CSV table of C-alpha atoms in Angstrom, one decimal:
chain,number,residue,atom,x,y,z
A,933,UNK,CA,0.0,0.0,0.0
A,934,UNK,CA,2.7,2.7,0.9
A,935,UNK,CA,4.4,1.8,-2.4
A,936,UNK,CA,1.7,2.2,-4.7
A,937,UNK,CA,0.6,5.7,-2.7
A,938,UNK,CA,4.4,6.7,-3.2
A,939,UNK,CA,4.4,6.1,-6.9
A,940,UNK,CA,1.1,7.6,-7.8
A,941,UNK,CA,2.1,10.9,-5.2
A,942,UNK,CA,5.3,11.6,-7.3
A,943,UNK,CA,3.2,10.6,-10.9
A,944,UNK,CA,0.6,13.4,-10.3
A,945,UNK,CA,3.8,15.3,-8.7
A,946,UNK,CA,5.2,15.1,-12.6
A,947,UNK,CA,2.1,16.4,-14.1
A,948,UNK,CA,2.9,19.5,-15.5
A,949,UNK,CA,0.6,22.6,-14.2
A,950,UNK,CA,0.4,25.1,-17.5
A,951,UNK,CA,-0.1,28.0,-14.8
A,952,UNK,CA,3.6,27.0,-13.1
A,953,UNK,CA,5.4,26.1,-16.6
A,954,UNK,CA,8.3,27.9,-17.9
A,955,UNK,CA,7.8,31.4,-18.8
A,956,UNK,CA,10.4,31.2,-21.1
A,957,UNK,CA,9.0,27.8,-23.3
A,958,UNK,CA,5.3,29.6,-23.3
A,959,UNK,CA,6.8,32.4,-24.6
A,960,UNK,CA,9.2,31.0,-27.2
A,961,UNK,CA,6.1,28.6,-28.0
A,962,UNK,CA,4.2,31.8,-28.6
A,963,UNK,CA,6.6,33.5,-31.1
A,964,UNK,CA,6.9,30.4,-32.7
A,965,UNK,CA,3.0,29.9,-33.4
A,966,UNK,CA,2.8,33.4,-34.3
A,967,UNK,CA,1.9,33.6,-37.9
A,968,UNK,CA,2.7,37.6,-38.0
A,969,UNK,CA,6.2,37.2,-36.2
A,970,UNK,CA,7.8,37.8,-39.6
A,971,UNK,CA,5.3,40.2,-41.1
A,972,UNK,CA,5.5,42.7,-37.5
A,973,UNK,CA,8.0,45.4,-37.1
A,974,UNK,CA,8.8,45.9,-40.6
A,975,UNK,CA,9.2,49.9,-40.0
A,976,UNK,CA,11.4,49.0,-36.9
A,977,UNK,CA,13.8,47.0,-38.9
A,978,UNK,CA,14.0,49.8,-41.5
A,979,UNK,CA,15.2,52.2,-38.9
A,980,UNK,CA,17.8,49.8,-37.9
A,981,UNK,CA,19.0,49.8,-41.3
A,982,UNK,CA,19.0,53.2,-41.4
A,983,UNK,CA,20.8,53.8,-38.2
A,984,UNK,CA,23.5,51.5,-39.5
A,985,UNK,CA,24.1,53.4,-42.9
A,986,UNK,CA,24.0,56.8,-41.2
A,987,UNK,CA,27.2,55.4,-39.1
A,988,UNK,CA,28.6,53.5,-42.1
A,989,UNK,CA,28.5,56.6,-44.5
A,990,UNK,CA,28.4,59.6,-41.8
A,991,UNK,CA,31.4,60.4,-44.1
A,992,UNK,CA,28.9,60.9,-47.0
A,993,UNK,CA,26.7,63.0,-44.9
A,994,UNK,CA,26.8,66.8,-47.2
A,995,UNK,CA,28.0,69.6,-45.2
A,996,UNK,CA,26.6,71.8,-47.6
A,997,UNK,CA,23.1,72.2,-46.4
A,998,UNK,CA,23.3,73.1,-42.5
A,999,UNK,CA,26.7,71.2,-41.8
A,1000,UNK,CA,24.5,68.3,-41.6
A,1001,UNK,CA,27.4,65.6,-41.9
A,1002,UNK,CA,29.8,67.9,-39.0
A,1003,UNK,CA,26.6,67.6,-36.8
A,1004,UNK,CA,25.7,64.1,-37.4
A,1005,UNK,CA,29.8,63.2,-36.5
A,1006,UNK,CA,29.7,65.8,-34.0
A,1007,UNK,CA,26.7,62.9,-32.0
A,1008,UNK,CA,27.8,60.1,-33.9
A,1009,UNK,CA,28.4,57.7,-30.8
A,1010,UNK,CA,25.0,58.5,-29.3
A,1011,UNK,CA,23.4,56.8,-32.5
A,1012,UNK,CA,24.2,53.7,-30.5
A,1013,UNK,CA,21.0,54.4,-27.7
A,1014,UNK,CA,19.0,53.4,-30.8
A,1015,UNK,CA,20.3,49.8,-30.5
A,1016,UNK,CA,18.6,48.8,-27.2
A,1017,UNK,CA,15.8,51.5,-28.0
A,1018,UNK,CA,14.7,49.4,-31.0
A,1019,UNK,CA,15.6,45.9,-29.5
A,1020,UNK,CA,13.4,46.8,-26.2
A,1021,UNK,CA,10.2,47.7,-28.9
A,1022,UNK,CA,11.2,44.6,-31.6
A,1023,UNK,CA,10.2,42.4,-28.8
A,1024,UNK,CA,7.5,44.2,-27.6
A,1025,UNK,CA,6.3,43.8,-31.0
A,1026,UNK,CA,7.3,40.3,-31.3
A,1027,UNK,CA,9.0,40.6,-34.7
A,1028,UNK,CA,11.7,38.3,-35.5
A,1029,UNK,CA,12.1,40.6,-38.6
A,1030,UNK,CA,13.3,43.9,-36.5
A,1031,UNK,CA,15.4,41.5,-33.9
A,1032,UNK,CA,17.2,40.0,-36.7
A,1033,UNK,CA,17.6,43.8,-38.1
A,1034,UNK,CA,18.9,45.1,-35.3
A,1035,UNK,CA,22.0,43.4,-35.0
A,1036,UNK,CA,23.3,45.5,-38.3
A,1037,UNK,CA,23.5,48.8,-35.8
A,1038,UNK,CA,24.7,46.6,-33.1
A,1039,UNK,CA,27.4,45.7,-35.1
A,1040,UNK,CA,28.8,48.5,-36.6
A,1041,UNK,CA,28.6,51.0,-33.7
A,1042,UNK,CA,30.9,48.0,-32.1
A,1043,UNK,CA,33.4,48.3,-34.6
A,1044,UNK,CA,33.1,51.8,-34.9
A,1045,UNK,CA,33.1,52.8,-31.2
A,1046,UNK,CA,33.4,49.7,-29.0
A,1047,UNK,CA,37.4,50.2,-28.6
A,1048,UNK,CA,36.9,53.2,-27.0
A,1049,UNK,CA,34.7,51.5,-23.8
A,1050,UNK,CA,38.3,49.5,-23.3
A,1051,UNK,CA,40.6,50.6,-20.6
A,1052,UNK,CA,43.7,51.8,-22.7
A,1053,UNK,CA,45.5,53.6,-20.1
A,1054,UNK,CA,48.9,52.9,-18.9
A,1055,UNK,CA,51.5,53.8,-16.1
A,1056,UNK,CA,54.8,56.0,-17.2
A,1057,UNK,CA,54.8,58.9,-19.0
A,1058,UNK,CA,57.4,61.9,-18.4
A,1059,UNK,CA,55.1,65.0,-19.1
A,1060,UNK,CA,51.3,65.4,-17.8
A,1061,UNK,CA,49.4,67.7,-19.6
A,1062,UNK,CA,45.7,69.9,-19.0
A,1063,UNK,CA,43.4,72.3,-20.5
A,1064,UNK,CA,40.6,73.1,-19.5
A,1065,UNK,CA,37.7,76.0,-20.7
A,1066,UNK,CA,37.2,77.8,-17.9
A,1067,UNK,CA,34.6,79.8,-19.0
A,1068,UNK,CA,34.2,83.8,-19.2
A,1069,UNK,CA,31.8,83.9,-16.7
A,1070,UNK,CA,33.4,81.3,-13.8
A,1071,UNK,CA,32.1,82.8,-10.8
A,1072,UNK,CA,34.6,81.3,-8.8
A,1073,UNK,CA,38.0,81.8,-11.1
A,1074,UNK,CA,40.2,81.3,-8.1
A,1075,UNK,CA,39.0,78.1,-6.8
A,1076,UNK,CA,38.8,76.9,-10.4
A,1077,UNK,CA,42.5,77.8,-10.4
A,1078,UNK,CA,43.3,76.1,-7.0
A,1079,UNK,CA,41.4,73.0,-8.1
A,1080,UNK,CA,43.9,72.9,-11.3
A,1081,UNK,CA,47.2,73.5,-9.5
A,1082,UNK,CA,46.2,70.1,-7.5
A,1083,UNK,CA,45.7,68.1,-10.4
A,1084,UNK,CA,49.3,67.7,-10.8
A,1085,UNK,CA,50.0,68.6,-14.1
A,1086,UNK,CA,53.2,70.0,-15.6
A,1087,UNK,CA,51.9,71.9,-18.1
A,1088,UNK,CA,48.6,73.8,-17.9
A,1089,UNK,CA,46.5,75.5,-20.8
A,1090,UNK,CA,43.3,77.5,-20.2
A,1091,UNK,CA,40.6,78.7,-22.5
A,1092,UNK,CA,38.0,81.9,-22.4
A,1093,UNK,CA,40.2,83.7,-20.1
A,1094,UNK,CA,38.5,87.1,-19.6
A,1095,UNK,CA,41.1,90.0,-19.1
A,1096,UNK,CA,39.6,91.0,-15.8
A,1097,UNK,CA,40.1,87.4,-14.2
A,1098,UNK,CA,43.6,87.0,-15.4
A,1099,UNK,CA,45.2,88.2,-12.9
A,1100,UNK,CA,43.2,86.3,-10.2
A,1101,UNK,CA,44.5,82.7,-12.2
A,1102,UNK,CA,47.9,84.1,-12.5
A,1103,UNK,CA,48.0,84.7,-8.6
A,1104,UNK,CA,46.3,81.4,-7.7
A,1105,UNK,CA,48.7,79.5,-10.1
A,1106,UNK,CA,51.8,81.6,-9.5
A,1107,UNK,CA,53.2,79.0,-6.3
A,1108,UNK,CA,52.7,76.0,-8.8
A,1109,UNK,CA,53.5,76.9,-12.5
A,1110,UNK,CA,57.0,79.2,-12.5
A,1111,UNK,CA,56.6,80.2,-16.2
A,1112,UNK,CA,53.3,81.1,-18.0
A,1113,UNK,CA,51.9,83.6,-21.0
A,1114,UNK,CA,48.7,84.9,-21.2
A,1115,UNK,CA,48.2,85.5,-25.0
A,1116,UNK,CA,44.5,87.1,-25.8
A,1117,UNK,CA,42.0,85.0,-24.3
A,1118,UNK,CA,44.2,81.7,-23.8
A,1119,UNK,CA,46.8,80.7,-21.9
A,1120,UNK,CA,50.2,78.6,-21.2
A,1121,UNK,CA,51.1,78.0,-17.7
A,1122,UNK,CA,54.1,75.8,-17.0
A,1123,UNK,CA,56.4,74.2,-14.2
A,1124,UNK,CA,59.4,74.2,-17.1
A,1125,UNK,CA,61.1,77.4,-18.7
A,1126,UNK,CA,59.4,78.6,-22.1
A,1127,UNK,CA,60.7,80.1,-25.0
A,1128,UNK,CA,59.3,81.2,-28.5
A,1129,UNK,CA,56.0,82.2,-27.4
A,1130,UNK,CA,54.0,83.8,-29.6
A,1131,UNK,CA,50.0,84.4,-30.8
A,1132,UNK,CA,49.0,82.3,-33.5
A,1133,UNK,CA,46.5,83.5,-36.0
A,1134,UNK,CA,43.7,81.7,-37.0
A,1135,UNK,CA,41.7,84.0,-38.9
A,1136,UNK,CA,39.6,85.5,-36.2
A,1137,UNK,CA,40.6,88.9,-35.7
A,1138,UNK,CA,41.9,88.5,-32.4
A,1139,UNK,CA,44.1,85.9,-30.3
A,1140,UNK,CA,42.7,83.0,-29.5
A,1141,UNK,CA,45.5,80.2,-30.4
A,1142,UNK,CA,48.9,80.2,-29.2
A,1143,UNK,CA,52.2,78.5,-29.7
A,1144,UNK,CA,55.1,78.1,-27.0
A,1145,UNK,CA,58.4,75.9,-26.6
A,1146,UNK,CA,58.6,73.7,-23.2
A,1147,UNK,CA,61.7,73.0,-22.3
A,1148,UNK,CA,61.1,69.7,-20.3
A,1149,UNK,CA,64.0,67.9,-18.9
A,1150,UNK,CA,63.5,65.3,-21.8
A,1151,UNK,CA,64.2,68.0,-24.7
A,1152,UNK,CA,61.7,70.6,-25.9
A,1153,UNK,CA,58.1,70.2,-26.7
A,1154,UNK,CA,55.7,72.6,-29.2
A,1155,UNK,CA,52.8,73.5,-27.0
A,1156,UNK,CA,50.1,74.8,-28.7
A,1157,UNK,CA,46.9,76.1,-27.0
A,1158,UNK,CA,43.7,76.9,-29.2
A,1159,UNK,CA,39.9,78.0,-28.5
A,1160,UNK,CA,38.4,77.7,-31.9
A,1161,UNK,CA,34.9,79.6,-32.4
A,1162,UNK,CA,31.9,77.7,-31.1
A,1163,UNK,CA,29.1,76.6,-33.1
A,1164,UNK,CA,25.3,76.8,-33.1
A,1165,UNK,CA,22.5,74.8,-34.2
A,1166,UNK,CA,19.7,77.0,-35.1
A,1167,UNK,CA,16.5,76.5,-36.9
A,1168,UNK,CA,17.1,78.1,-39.8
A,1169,UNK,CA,20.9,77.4,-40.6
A,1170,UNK,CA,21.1,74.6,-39.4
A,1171,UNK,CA,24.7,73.6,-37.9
A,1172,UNK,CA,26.6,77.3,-38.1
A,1173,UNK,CA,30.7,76.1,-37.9
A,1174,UNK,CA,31.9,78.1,-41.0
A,1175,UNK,CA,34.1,80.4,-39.3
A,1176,UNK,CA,35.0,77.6,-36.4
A,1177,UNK,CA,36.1,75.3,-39.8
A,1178,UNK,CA,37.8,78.2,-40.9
A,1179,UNK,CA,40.4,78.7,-37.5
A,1180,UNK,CA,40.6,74.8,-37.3
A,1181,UNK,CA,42.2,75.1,-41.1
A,1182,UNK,CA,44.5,77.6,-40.0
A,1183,UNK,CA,45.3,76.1,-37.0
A,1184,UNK,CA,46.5,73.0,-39.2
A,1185,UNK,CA,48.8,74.9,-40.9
A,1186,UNK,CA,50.4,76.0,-38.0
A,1187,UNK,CA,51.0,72.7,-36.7
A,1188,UNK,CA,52.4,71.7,-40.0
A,1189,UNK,CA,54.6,74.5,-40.2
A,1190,UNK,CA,56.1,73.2,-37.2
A,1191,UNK,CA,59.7,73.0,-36.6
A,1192,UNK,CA,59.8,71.0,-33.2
A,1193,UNK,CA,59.5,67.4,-34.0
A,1194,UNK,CA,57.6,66.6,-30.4
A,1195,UNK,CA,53.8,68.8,-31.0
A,1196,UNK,CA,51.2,68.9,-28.5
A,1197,UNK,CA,47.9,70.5,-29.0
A,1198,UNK,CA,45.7,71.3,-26.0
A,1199,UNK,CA,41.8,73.2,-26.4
A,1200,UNK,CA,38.6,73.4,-27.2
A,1201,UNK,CA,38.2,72.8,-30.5
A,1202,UNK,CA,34.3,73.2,-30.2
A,1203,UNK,CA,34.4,69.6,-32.4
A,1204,UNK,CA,35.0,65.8,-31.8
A,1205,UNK,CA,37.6,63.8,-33.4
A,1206,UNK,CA,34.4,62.8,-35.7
A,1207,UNK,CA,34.0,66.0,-37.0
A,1208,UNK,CA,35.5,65.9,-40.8
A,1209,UNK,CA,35.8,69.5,-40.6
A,1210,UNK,CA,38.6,69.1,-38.3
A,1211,UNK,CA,40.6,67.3,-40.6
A,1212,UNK,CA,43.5,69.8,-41.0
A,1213,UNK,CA,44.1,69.4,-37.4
A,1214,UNK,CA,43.2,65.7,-36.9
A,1215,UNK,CA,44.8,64.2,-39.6
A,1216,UNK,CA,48.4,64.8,-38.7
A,1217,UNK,CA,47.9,64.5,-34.7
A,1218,UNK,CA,46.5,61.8,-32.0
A,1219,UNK,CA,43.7,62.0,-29.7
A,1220,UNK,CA,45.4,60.6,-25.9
A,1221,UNK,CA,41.8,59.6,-25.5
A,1222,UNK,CA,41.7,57.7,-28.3
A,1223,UNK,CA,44.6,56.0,-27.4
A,1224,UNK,CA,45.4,56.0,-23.8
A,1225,UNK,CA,42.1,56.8,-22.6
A,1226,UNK,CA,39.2,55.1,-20.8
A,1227,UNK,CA,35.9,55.5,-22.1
A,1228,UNK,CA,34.6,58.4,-24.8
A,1229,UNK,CA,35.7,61.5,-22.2
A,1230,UNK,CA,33.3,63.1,-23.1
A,1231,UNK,CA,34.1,67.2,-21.7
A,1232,UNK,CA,30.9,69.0,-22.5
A,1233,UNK,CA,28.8,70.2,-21.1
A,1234,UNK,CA,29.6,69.8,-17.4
A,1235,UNK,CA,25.7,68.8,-16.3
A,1236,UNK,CA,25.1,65.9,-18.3
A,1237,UNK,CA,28.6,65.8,-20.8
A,1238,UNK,CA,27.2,64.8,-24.8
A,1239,UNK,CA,30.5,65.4,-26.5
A,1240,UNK,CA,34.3,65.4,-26.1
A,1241,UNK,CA,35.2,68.9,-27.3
A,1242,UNK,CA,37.9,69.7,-25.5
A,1243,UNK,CA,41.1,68.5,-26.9
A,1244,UNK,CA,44.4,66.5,-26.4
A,1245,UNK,CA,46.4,66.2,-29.3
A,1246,UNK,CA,49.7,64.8,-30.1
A,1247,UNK,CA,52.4,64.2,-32.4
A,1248,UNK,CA,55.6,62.7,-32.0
A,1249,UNK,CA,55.0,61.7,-28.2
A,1250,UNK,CA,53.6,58.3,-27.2
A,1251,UNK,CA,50.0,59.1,-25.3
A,1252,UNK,CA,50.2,56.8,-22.2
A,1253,UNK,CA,47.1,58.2,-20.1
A,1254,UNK,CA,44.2,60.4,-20.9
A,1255,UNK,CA,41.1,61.3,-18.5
A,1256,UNK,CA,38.9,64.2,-17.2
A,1257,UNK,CA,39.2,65.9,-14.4
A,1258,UNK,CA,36.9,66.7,-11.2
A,1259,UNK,CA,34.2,69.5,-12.4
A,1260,UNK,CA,34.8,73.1,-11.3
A,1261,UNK,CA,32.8,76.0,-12.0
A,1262,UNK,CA,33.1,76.0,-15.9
A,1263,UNK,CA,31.0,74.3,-17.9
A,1264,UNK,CA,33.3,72.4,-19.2
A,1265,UNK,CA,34.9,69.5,-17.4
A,1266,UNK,CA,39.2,69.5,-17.5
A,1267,UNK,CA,40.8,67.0,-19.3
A,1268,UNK,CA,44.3,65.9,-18.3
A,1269,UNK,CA,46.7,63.2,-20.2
A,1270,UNK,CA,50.2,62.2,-19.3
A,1271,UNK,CA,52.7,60.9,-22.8
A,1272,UNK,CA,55.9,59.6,-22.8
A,1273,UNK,CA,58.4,61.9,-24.7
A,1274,UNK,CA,62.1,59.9,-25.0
């Protein structure tokens, strides 16, 4: 008797109960039943194709109507939120077709941007660098200063200096950086002697760029500091960088022109490494980001940061660390990167 009650208590124990089965085989039971699973989410998997051709051909974007192309490069790694965006309402929809369709973004915003969300950074390096925006408007100039003097870096460059609040940086910076120029609205400050400092002109009017020799204890670098003109995106012009593509050509000519073998660009450059219209400048130099750096370091603005428009640039020096700095009262964030320079 207690052997047949055992065997029959664990047979009806077997018996499946459909409202305690697996979620997971009811569900794949239900997409694979579903006559429309195919037919469903056909406009969902035409945006995924076009999300993936926008980042394949951003380079064929025209810049002739609005700077459409410079803006779409300007956002380009953002066009990956459309991946889980359109994966999240494929299976809402239950369509197999926009799934499938999907992995097209998926896999070119991977190839095109997935490096960057490596750790590239590195110990060593004989120089660190700054720069950092501090805005025309800081309220607080001098603790933006202080905050900079205990980042540690060697060499210092600042950006929208307004000629009433130089001499408060100078001041706050003075028991840190020995050397430093002031040239127009940007400026070199520096723990090693300078020499051939002079305003560089890119076609603004006034002084915005700058050019300076650091004699480190490894040889002399070319420092150059830049704030090229900012850009709008307005309704009726669309994406207004004429005159900032103008000072970035300029500023490439500069670099070129060169004599110092060991270059180093620090700025705002109001424009990713994306941006085609920053060729002149990119094309002959490295982002430390790009290759020492961890994550996209993205710079601006300070509240919720979109876009890496502040710059570190080099040539001829081996990037070996690249990050941003603790906000201060700008809105930009500081960006810092240390390079090897034997």
């Amino acid at each position: 008797m207690t052997q047949e009650y055992t065997a029959h208590s664990v047979t009806d124990g077997e018996e499946e109960d459909p409202r305690t089965g697996s979620r997971a085989r009811a569900l794949l039971d239900r997409w694979r039943n579903d006559p429309g699973i195919w037919r469903r989410g056909i406009v969902l998997a035409l945006l995924a194709v076009v999300v993936a051709l926008l980042m394949i051909f951003h380079a064929q974007i025209p810049n002739k109507i609005g700077n459409l192309g410079s803006l779409t490069e300007t956002f380009l790694p953002w066009f990956g939120v459309f991946v889980p965006l359109i994966l999240v309402l494929a299976l809402v929809r239950r369509s197999a077709t926009a799934l499938i369709a999907v992995l097209l973004p998926a896999v070119v915003w991977v190839n095109l941007f997935g490096g960057l969300l490596t750790d590239k950074s590195g110990g060593g390096g004989d120089l660190m660098v700054a720069t950092h925006n501090v805005n025309a408007d800081n309220p607080d100039p001098q603790g933006t200063a202080r905050e900079l003097a205990r980042s540690g870096a060697d060499v210092l460059a600042l950006e929208e200096l307004k000629a009433s609040a130089v001499p408060i940086y100078v001041d706050a910076l003075a028991e840190t950086y020995k050397y430093h120029s002031v040239q127009g609205t940007v400026g070199l400050w520096s723990k090693y002697p300078m020499s051939g400092i002079k305003p560089v002109d890119i076609r603004l009017g006034w002084v915005r760029a700058m050019r300076a020799t650091v004699n480190t204890p490894e040889g002399p670098v070319a420092v150059f500091v830049a704030h090229l003109p900012s850009v709008r995106v307005k309704m009726n012009a669309g994406f207004t960088a004429n005159q900032r593509d103008k000072s970035a050509d300029a500023l490439g000519e500069a670099i070129a022109d060169e004599s110092l073998s060991r270059v180093i660009l620090l700025g705002d450059l109001n424009g990713t490494m994306n941006d085609r219209s920053l060729n002149a400048v990119t094309a002959q130099m490295r982002s430390t980001q790009g290759a020492a750096g961890h994550g996209y370091g993205f710079s601006w603005p300070t509240s919720f940061p979109l876009a890496r428009i502040d710059q570190i640039m080099v040539k001829g020096v081996e990037p070996t660390s690249s990050w941003t700095l603790p906000e201060t009262d700008s809105d930009h964030l500081p960006i810092a990167a240390r390079v090897e320079l034997g």
